[in-house]
């Protein structure tokens, strides 16, 4: 179709977005915090592929969950194999644990990830079709002290990001699979004859996953959930003791929590501990993250029975909350120096100077096009640089350069060979962006 207005301008598909430089400053900061806290606690980083065989997710997350029944990006490859973009990472990490014989490693194996995920969700505030999560997995041991450590690490990360006080830790236990099966039956029976009050989703979930009816957000479903039989009346002794012990550890560490019997989490694979960090004002709707124990998952994916606990939190929501709380992150992209020049001879002097400045850790941009000095200075202003170096015909002849303080509008002339050392002093050693590839390699 011909179009007088020129070629079509593309937009991102619904629910996905570019991460522009300003937001990358937040991403960088969050990654730093997560890496630092995880390293301190002995966690190692893992990255699983962006796509896995669809069955990895179907088998672990469960057919009846929203994720598997409606939200997966599933496609066939050229050989007709069904693959899915990962909607979460626990299933892939557990697949990797089994595939790489991690049961031979010292247990528990403690891993963390920082990864993009994909869900065909209805896009809205804080809910996208591609989003980033940080996550923790502690695989290979069943002890409430591990659940406590997982929650503590999640809490510390929120604290370091300056957003911990915006969230409330909601805590529950959903017992062993046996206890849950009995309770599920009781719940199913309770919901019989209540079709007219249930939303479409709950009607669908009632027979296969009745626990999910407890955390439905629809008003009528919530009223029914309030009156439903309580999980605590059906819990097994082991789970109750496990939960009491976990709470005593959290108390010991001074981590506040709110017990919430209706918290069940959306995925099938949880057992015993489940927890979420809810927004104090908006509740579950804008939870920053959640997790729990998944003692049966390794076996479900073909490994030996292996207990585990994990947590995942959304980076976009972290950033949104940091912005609300006016948390400012370091802006490492800011330039120190702009080099302006006039004429071909000056340009010849500028190119090596720019490189020398950069080697010294001074973030430098050069105006190497043909613009007039006035325009170059305007550009320097737009970049917000504190210093500009000017080299014109006179400076080339004299072997000098002008250093201009952009804020004050003052300037001084210095010998060419002193430009780098003078600027280093002005910028200050702690602000320089130095790096030595050798150091990076061997540190
Ligand atoms: P989940 O894996 O569903 O328990 O989600 C854990 C956290 O990931 C949530 O609390 C959110 O912070 C984030 N998250 C989950 N789904 C999305 C989404 N569609 N868009 C943005 N963030 C999400």
Coordinates of C-alpha atoms and ligand atoms in Angstrom, one line a residue:
X1 CA 0.0 0.0 0.0
X2 CA 1.5 3.4 -1.0
X3 CA 1.5 6.0 1.7
X4 CA 2.3 9.6 1.0
X5 CA 3.6 10.1 4.5
X6 CA 6.5 7.9 4.0
X7 CA 7.3 4.5 5.4
X8 CA 5.5 3.1 8.4
X9 CA 7.1 4.1 11.8
X10 CA 7.3 1.0 13.9
X11 CA 6.3 0.9 17.5
X12 CA 7.2 -1.8 20.1
X13 CA 4.5 -4.5 20.4
X14 CA 2.0 -4.0 23.2
X15 CA 3.4 -4.7 26.7
X16 CA 7.1 -4.4 25.9
X17 CA 9.3 -1.4 26.1
X18 CA 12.8 -0.1 25.5
X19 CA 15.1 0.4 28.5
X20 CA 16.4 3.9 27.8
X21 CA 19.7 5.2 29.3
X22 CA 18.1 6.9 32.3
X23 CA 16.4 3.7 33.4
X24 CA 19.5 1.7 32.8
X25 CA 21.0 3.6 35.7
X26 CA 18.4 2.0 37.9
X27 CA 19.0 -1.4 36.3
X28 CA 22.7 -1.1 36.9
X29 CA 22.3 -0.1 40.5
X30 CA 19.8 -2.9 41.2
X31 CA 22.1 -5.5 39.6
X32 CA 25.0 -4.2 41.8
X33 CA 22.9 -4.5 45.0
X34 CA 21.7 -8.0 44.1
X35 CA 25.2 -9.2 43.1
X36 CA 26.7 -7.7 46.2
X37 CA 24.2 -9.2 48.6
X38 CA 24.2 -12.6 46.9
X39 CA 28.0 -12.8 46.8
X40 CA 28.2 -11.9 50.5
X41 CA 25.8 -14.8 51.2
X42 CA 27.7 -17.3 49.0
X43 CA 25.2 -17.4 46.1
X44 CA 26.5 -18.0 42.6
X45 CA 24.9 -16.6 39.5
X46 CA 23.2 -18.7 36.9
X47 CA 21.6 -17.9 33.5
X48 CA 19.3 -20.4 31.9
X49 CA 18.3 -20.1 28.2
X50 CA 15.6 -17.7 27.2
X51 CA 13.5 -20.6 25.9
X52 CA 13.1 -24.2 27.1
X53 CA 11.0 -27.1 26.0
X54 CA 7.4 -26.2 26.8
X55 CA 7.0 -29.3 29.0
X56 CA 9.6 -27.9 31.5
X57 CA 7.1 -25.2 32.3
X58 CA 3.9 -27.2 31.9
X59 CA 5.1 -30.0 34.2
X60 CA 6.5 -27.7 36.9
X61 CA 4.2 -24.6 37.0
X62 CA 1.1 -26.7 36.3
X63 CA -1.5 -26.8 33.6
X64 CA -4.2 -25.1 35.6
X65 CA -2.2 -22.0 36.5
X66 CA -2.8 -18.7 34.6
X67 CA 0.8 -18.8 33.4
X68 CA 0.5 -22.1 31.6
X69 CA -3.1 -21.9 30.6
X70 CA -3.0 -18.4 29.1
X71 CA 0.2 -16.5 29.4
X72 CA 3.0 -18.5 27.7
X73 CA 4.7 -17.5 24.5
X74 CA 4.9 -20.9 22.9
X75 CA 6.1 -21.6 19.4
X76 CA 7.3 -24.5 17.3
X77 CA 10.8 -24.6 15.9
X78 CA 11.6 -25.7 12.4
X79 CA 11.5 -29.3 13.5
X80 CA 8.1 -29.0 15.1
X81 CA 9.3 -29.1 18.7
X82 CA 7.3 -27.0 21.1
X83 CA 9.4 -24.3 22.8
X84 CA 8.4 -21.5 25.2
X85 CA 9.9 -18.2 26.2
X86 CA 10.6 -18.5 29.9
X87 CA 7.7 -17.0 32.0
X88 CA 9.7 -17.5 35.2
X89 CA 13.1 -19.0 36.0
X90 CA 12.6 -21.6 38.8
X91 CA 11.6 -24.4 36.4
X92 CA 14.7 -23.7 34.2
X93 CA 17.1 -23.5 37.2
X94 CA 15.7 -26.8 38.5
X95 CA 16.1 -28.4 35.1
X96 CA 19.7 -27.1 35.1
X97 CA 20.3 -28.5 38.6
X98 CA 19.3 -31.9 37.4
X99 CA 21.0 -31.7 34.0
X100 CA 24.3 -30.5 35.4
X101 CA 24.4 -33.0 38.3
X102 CA 24.3 -30.3 40.9
X103 CA 23.3 -32.8 43.5
X104 CA 27.0 -33.7 43.5
X105 CA 27.9 -30.1 44.5
X106 CA 28.1 -29.1 48.2
X107 CA 24.5 -28.8 49.3
X108 CA 22.5 -26.6 49.4
X109 CA 23.3 -25.2 46.0
X110 CA 22.5 -21.4 46.3
X111 CA 22.0 -19.6 43.0
X112 CA 20.7 -16.2 41.9
X113 CA 19.7 -14.9 38.5
X114 CA 18.9 -11.5 36.9
X115 CA 16.8 -12.3 33.8
X116 CA 14.1 -11.2 31.4
X117 CA 10.8 -13.1 31.4
X118 CA 7.9 -13.3 29.1
X119 CA 4.2 -13.6 29.9
X120 CA 1.2 -12.9 27.7
X121 CA -0.4 -10.9 30.5
X122 CA -2.9 -8.0 30.1
X123 CA -0.5 -5.0 30.1
X124 CA -1.2 -2.5 32.8
X125 CA 0.8 -0.5 35.4
X126 CA 3.6 -2.8 36.7
X127 CA 2.5 -5.6 34.4
X128 CA 4.3 -6.1 31.1
X129 CA 4.8 -8.9 28.5
X130 CA 8.6 -8.7 28.9
X131 CA 9.8 -7.9 32.4
X132 CA 13.0 -8.5 34.4
X133 CA 13.2 -10.5 37.6
X134 CA 15.9 -11.1 40.1
X135 CA 15.7 -14.4 41.8
X136 CA 17.2 -16.6 44.5
X137 CA 17.1 -20.4 44.6
X138 CA 18.4 -22.5 47.5
X139 CA 18.3 -26.2 46.5
X140 CA 19.2 -29.3 48.4
X141 CA 18.1 -28.9 52.0
X142 CA 14.9 -28.7 54.0
X143 CA 15.3 -26.5 57.0
X144 CA 13.3 -23.4 58.0
X145 CA 16.6 -21.6 58.5
X146 CA 17.0 -21.6 54.7
X147 CA 13.5 -20.2 54.2
X148 CA 14.5 -17.5 56.7
X149 CA 17.8 -16.8 54.9
X150 CA 16.0 -16.5 51.6
X151 CA 13.4 -14.0 53.1
X152 CA 16.2 -12.1 54.8
X153 CA 18.2 -11.7 51.6
X154 CA 15.0 -10.5 49.8
X155 CA 14.4 -8.0 52.6
X156 CA 18.0 -6.8 52.5
X157 CA 17.8 -6.2 48.8
X158 CA 14.6 -4.1 49.3
X159 CA 16.3 -2.2 52.1
X160 CA 19.4 -1.4 50.0
X161 CA 17.2 -0.1 47.2
X162 CA 15.5 2.2 49.7
X163 CA 12.0 0.7 49.3
X164 CA 11.7 -1.9 52.1
X165 CA 9.3 0.3 54.1
X166 CA 6.9 0.4 51.2
X167 CA 6.2 -3.3 51.5
X168 CA 4.8 -5.7 54.0
X169 CA 5.9 -9.3 54.2
X170 CA 2.9 -11.7 54.0
X171 CA 3.6 -15.2 55.2
X172 CA 1.7 -18.4 55.1
X173 CA 2.2 -22.2 55.0
X174 CA 0.3 -24.3 52.6
X175 CA 1.5 -27.6 54.1
X176 CA 2.6 -30.8 52.6
X177 CA 1.1 -32.0 49.3
X178 CA -1.0 -34.6 51.3
X179 CA -2.4 -32.0 53.7
X180 CA -3.1 -29.7 50.7
X181 CA -4.9 -32.5 48.8
X182 CA -7.3 -33.0 51.7
X183 CA -7.9 -29.3 52.1
X184 CA -8.4 -28.9 48.4
X185 CA -11.2 -31.4 48.5
X186 CA -12.8 -29.6 51.4
X187 CA -12.6 -26.3 49.5
X188 CA -14.0 -27.9 46.3
X189 CA -16.9 -29.2 48.3
X190 CA -17.4 -25.8 49.9
X191 CA -17.6 -24.1 46.5
X192 CA -20.2 -26.5 45.2
X193 CA -23.5 -24.7 44.5
X194 CA -21.9 -21.3 44.5
X195 CA -21.4 -21.0 40.8
X196 CA -23.4 -17.8 40.5
X197 CA -21.1 -15.9 42.9
X198 CA -17.8 -17.1 41.2
X199 CA -16.0 -15.3 38.5
X200 CA -15.2 -17.1 35.2
X201 CA -11.6 -17.8 36.2
X202 CA -12.6 -19.3 39.5
X203 CA -15.3 -21.5 37.9
X204 CA -12.6 -22.9 35.7
X205 CA -10.1 -23.4 38.5
X206 CA -12.5 -24.8 41.0
X207 CA -12.1 -28.5 40.3
X208 CA -8.4 -28.6 39.5
X209 CA -6.9 -25.9 41.6
X210 CA -9.4 -24.8 44.3
X211 CA -6.7 -23.1 46.4
X212 CA -6.4 -20.4 43.8
X213 CA -9.9 -19.3 44.6
X214 CA -8.7 -18.0 47.9
X215 CA -6.5 -15.3 46.3
X216 CA -8.9 -14.2 43.5
X217 CA -9.3 -10.4 43.4
X218 CA -12.9 -10.3 42.3
X219 CA -15.2 -8.9 45.0
X220 CA -17.7 -11.7 45.2
X221 CA -15.0 -14.3 45.2
X222 CA -13.3 -12.5 48.1
X223 CA -16.4 -12.6 50.2
X224 CA -16.7 -16.4 49.6
X225 CA -13.0 -16.8 50.4
X226 CA -13.4 -15.0 53.7
X227 CA -16.1 -17.6 54.7
X228 CA -14.2 -20.6 53.4
X229 CA -12.8 -23.4 55.6
X230 CA -9.3 -22.5 56.8
X231 CA -6.1 -24.2 55.7
X232 CA -4.8 -24.1 59.3
X233 CA -7.5 -26.6 60.3
X234 CA -6.1 -29.2 57.9
X235 CA -2.3 -28.6 58.2
X236 CA -0.1 -31.6 59.1
X237 CA 2.1 -31.5 62.3
X238 CA 5.3 -31.4 60.3
X239 CA 4.3 -28.2 58.4
X240 CA 3.0 -26.5 61.5
X241 CA 6.3 -27.1 63.3
X242 CA 8.3 -26.1 60.3
X243 CA 6.3 -22.8 60.1
X244 CA 6.7 -22.1 63.8
X245 CA 10.4 -22.5 63.5
X246 CA 10.6 -20.2 60.5
X247 CA 8.7 -17.5 62.4
X248 CA 11.0 -17.8 65.4
X249 CA 14.0 -17.2 63.0
X250 CA 12.3 -14.2 61.5
X251 CA 11.5 -12.8 64.9
X252 CA 15.2 -13.4 65.9
X253 CA 16.3 -11.4 62.9
X254 CA 13.8 -8.6 63.5
X255 CA 12.0 -9.2 60.2
X256 CA 8.4 -8.2 60.5
X257 CA 5.7 -10.3 58.8
X258 CA 1.9 -10.6 58.6
X259 CA 0.4 -14.0 58.7
X260 CA -2.0 -14.4 55.8
X261 CA -3.9 -17.7 55.6
X262 CA -5.3 -16.7 52.2
X263 CA -1.9 -16.4 50.6
X264 CA -1.4 -19.4 48.3
X265 CA 0.7 -18.1 45.3
X266 CA -0.2 -18.8 41.7
X267 CA 2.1 -21.7 40.9
X268 CA 1.4 -25.4 41.6
X269 CA 4.8 -26.4 42.8
X270 CA 4.9 -24.7 46.2
X271 CA 4.7 -26.6 49.6
X272 CA 4.9 -25.4 53.2
X273 CA 6.3 -21.8 53.2
X274 CA 4.9 -19.2 50.8
X275 CA 5.5 -15.4 51.1
X276 CA 5.1 -12.2 49.2
X277 CA 6.1 -8.6 49.8
X278 CA 2.9 -6.6 49.3
X279 CA 2.6 -3.0 48.6
X280 CA 1.4 -1.4 51.8
X281 CA -1.1 0.7 49.9
X282 CA -2.1 -1.4 47.0
X283 CA -1.7 -4.9 48.5
X284 CA -1.1 -8.0 46.3
X285 CA -1.8 -6.1 43.2
X286 CA 1.6 -4.5 43.2
X287 CA 3.6 -7.1 45.1
X288 CA 7.3 -6.5 44.5
X289 CA 8.2 -10.2 44.8
X290 CA 7.3 -13.5 46.3
X291 CA 8.5 -17.0 46.8
X292 CA 8.3 -20.1 48.8
X293 CA 9.3 -23.7 49.3
X294 CA 9.1 -26.2 46.5
X295 CA 10.2 -29.5 47.9
X296 CA 8.6 -31.6 45.2
X297 CA 9.8 -29.8 42.0
X298 CA 13.2 -31.5 41.5
X299 CA 11.5 -34.9 41.5
X300 CA 8.7 -33.6 39.3
X301 CA 11.3 -32.7 36.7
X302 CA 13.0 -36.1 36.8
X303 CA 15.6 -35.6 39.6
X304 CA 16.0 -37.3 42.9
X305 CA 13.7 -35.9 45.7
X306 CA 15.4 -32.7 46.7
X307 CA 13.9 -29.9 48.9
X308 CA 14.3 -26.3 47.8
X309 CA 13.2 -22.7 48.5
X310 CA 13.3 -19.6 46.3
X311 CA 12.2 -16.0 45.7
X312 CA 11.7 -13.8 42.6
X313 CA 11.1 -10.0 42.4
X314 CA 10.3 -7.7 39.5
X315 CA 12.9 -5.1 38.5
X316 CA 10.4 -2.8 36.8
X317 CA 8.4 -2.6 40.0
X318 CA 11.5 -2.0 42.0
X319 CA 12.4 0.9 39.8
X320 CA 8.8 2.3 40.0
X321 CA 9.0 2.2 43.8
X322 CA 12.4 3.7 43.9
X323 CA 11.1 6.6 41.8
X324 CA 8.1 7.1 44.1
X325 CA 10.4 7.1 47.1
X326 CA 12.7 9.5 45.3
X327 CA 15.7 7.2 45.6
X328 CA 18.4 8.6 43.4
X329 CA 20.9 6.3 41.8
X330 CA 24.5 7.2 40.6
X331 CA 24.6 8.5 37.1
X332 CA 27.8 7.0 35.8
X333 CA 27.1 8.1 32.2
X334 CA 27.6 11.8 32.9
X335 CA 30.5 13.2 30.9
X336 CA 33.4 15.2 32.5
X337 CA 34.8 16.9 29.5
X338 CA 33.8 18.1 26.1
X339 CA 36.6 18.9 23.6
X340 CA 35.8 21.6 21.0
X341 CA 38.1 22.6 18.2
X342 CA 38.4 24.8 15.2
X343 CA 40.1 23.7 12.0
X344 CA 41.8 20.6 10.7
X345 CA 45.1 21.3 12.5
X346 CA 43.3 21.6 15.8
X347 CA 41.4 18.4 15.1
X348 CA 44.6 16.6 14.6
X349 CA 45.7 17.7 18.2
X350 CA 42.3 16.8 19.6
X351 CA 42.1 13.2 18.6
X352 CA 45.1 12.0 20.6
X353 CA 44.2 14.4 23.5
X354 CA 40.7 12.8 23.7
X355 CA 42.2 9.4 23.9
X356 CA 44.7 10.5 26.6
X357 CA 41.9 12.0 28.7
X358 CA 39.8 8.8 28.4
X359 CA 42.8 6.7 29.4
X360 CA 43.2 8.9 32.5
X361 CA 39.6 8.0 33.5
X362 CA 38.1 11.3 32.3
X363 CA 34.8 10.7 30.5
X364 CA 35.3 12.7 27.3
X365 CA 33.3 13.6 24.3
X366 CA 34.8 15.4 21.3
X367 CA 32.9 17.6 18.8
X368 CA 34.6 16.3 15.7
X369 CA 32.2 17.5 13.1
X370 CA 32.4 20.8 11.3
X371 CA 30.3 23.0 13.6
X372 CA 31.3 26.5 14.6
X373 CA 32.8 26.9 18.1
X374 CA 29.6 28.6 19.3
X375 CA 27.6 25.6 18.3
X376 CA 30.1 23.2 19.8
X377 CA 29.8 25.1 23.1
X378 CA 26.1 24.9 23.0
X379 CA 26.3 21.2 22.5
X380 CA 28.7 20.9 25.5
X381 CA 26.1 22.8 27.5
X382 CA 23.4 20.4 26.4
X383 CA 25.5 17.5 27.6
X384 CA 25.8 19.2 30.9
X385 CA 29.6 18.8 31.1
X386 CA 31.4 20.7 33.8
X387 CA 34.6 21.3 31.7
X388 CA 35.3 22.1 28.0
X389 CA 38.7 22.1 26.3
X390 CA 39.0 24.5 23.4
X391 CA 41.7 24.3 20.7
X392 CA 41.8 26.8 17.9
X393 CA 44.4 28.1 15.5
X394 CA 46.2 30.2 18.2
X395 CA 46.4 27.3 20.6
X396 CA 47.8 24.9 17.9
X397 CA 50.4 27.5 17.1
X398 CA 51.3 28.0 20.8
X399 CA 51.1 24.4 21.8
X400 CA 48.4 25.2 24.4
X401 CA 44.7 24.6 25.1
X402 CA 41.9 26.5 26.8
X403 CA 40.2 24.9 29.8
X404 CA 36.7 26.4 30.4
X405 CA 34.7 26.0 33.5
X406 CA 31.2 25.7 32.0
X407 CA 29.3 26.6 35.1
X408 CA 31.2 29.8 36.0
X409 CA 32.1 30.7 32.4
X410 CA 35.8 31.3 33.4
X411 CA 38.7 29.9 31.5
X412 CA 42.5 29.5 31.6
X413 CA 45.2 28.6 29.0
X414 CA 47.5 25.7 29.9
X415 CA 50.3 24.0 27.9
X416 CA 49.1 21.1 25.9
X417 CA 51.0 18.5 27.9
X418 CA 49.4 19.7 31.2
X419 CA 45.8 19.4 30.0
X420 CA 45.3 15.9 31.3
X421 CA 46.9 16.4 34.7
X422 CA 45.1 19.8 35.2
X423 CA 41.7 18.3 34.5
X424 CA 42.4 15.2 36.6
X425 CA 43.0 17.5 39.6
X426 CA 39.9 19.6 38.9
X427 CA 37.7 16.5 38.6
X428 CA 39.1 14.7 41.6
X429 CA 40.6 11.2 41.8
X430 CA 37.5 9.7 43.3
X431 CA 35.3 10.8 40.4
X432 CA 37.5 9.4 37.7
X433 CA 36.3 6.4 35.7
X434 CA 39.5 4.4 35.5
X435 CA 39.7 0.7 34.7
X436 CA 42.5 -1.6 33.9
X437 CA 41.6 -4.6 31.8
X438 CA 44.4 -6.5 33.5
X439 CA 42.9 -5.8 36.9
X440 CA 39.5 -6.9 35.8
X441 CA 40.8 -10.2 34.5
X442 CA 42.8 -11.1 37.6
X443 CA 40.9 -9.5 40.5
Ligands
LIG1 P1 5.7 -14.2 40.2 O1 6.8 -15.0 39.4 O2 4.4 -14.2 39.4 O3 5.6 -14.6 41.6 O4 6.2 -12.7 40.2 C1 7.2 -12.3 41.1 C2 7.4 -10.8 40.9 O5 7.7 -10.6 39.5 C3 6.1 -10.0 41.0 O6 5.9 -9.6 42.4 C4 6.4 -8.8 40.2 O7 7.3 -7.9 40.8 C5 7.2 -9.4 39.0 N1 6.3 -9.7 37.9 C6 5.6 -10.8 37.7 N2 4.9 -10.7 36.5 C7 5.1 -9.5 36.0 C8 4.8 -8.8 34.8 N3 3.9 -9.3 33.9 N4 5.3 -7.5 34.6 C9 6.1 -7.0 35.5 N5 6.5 -7.6 36.6 C10 6.1 -8.8 36.9

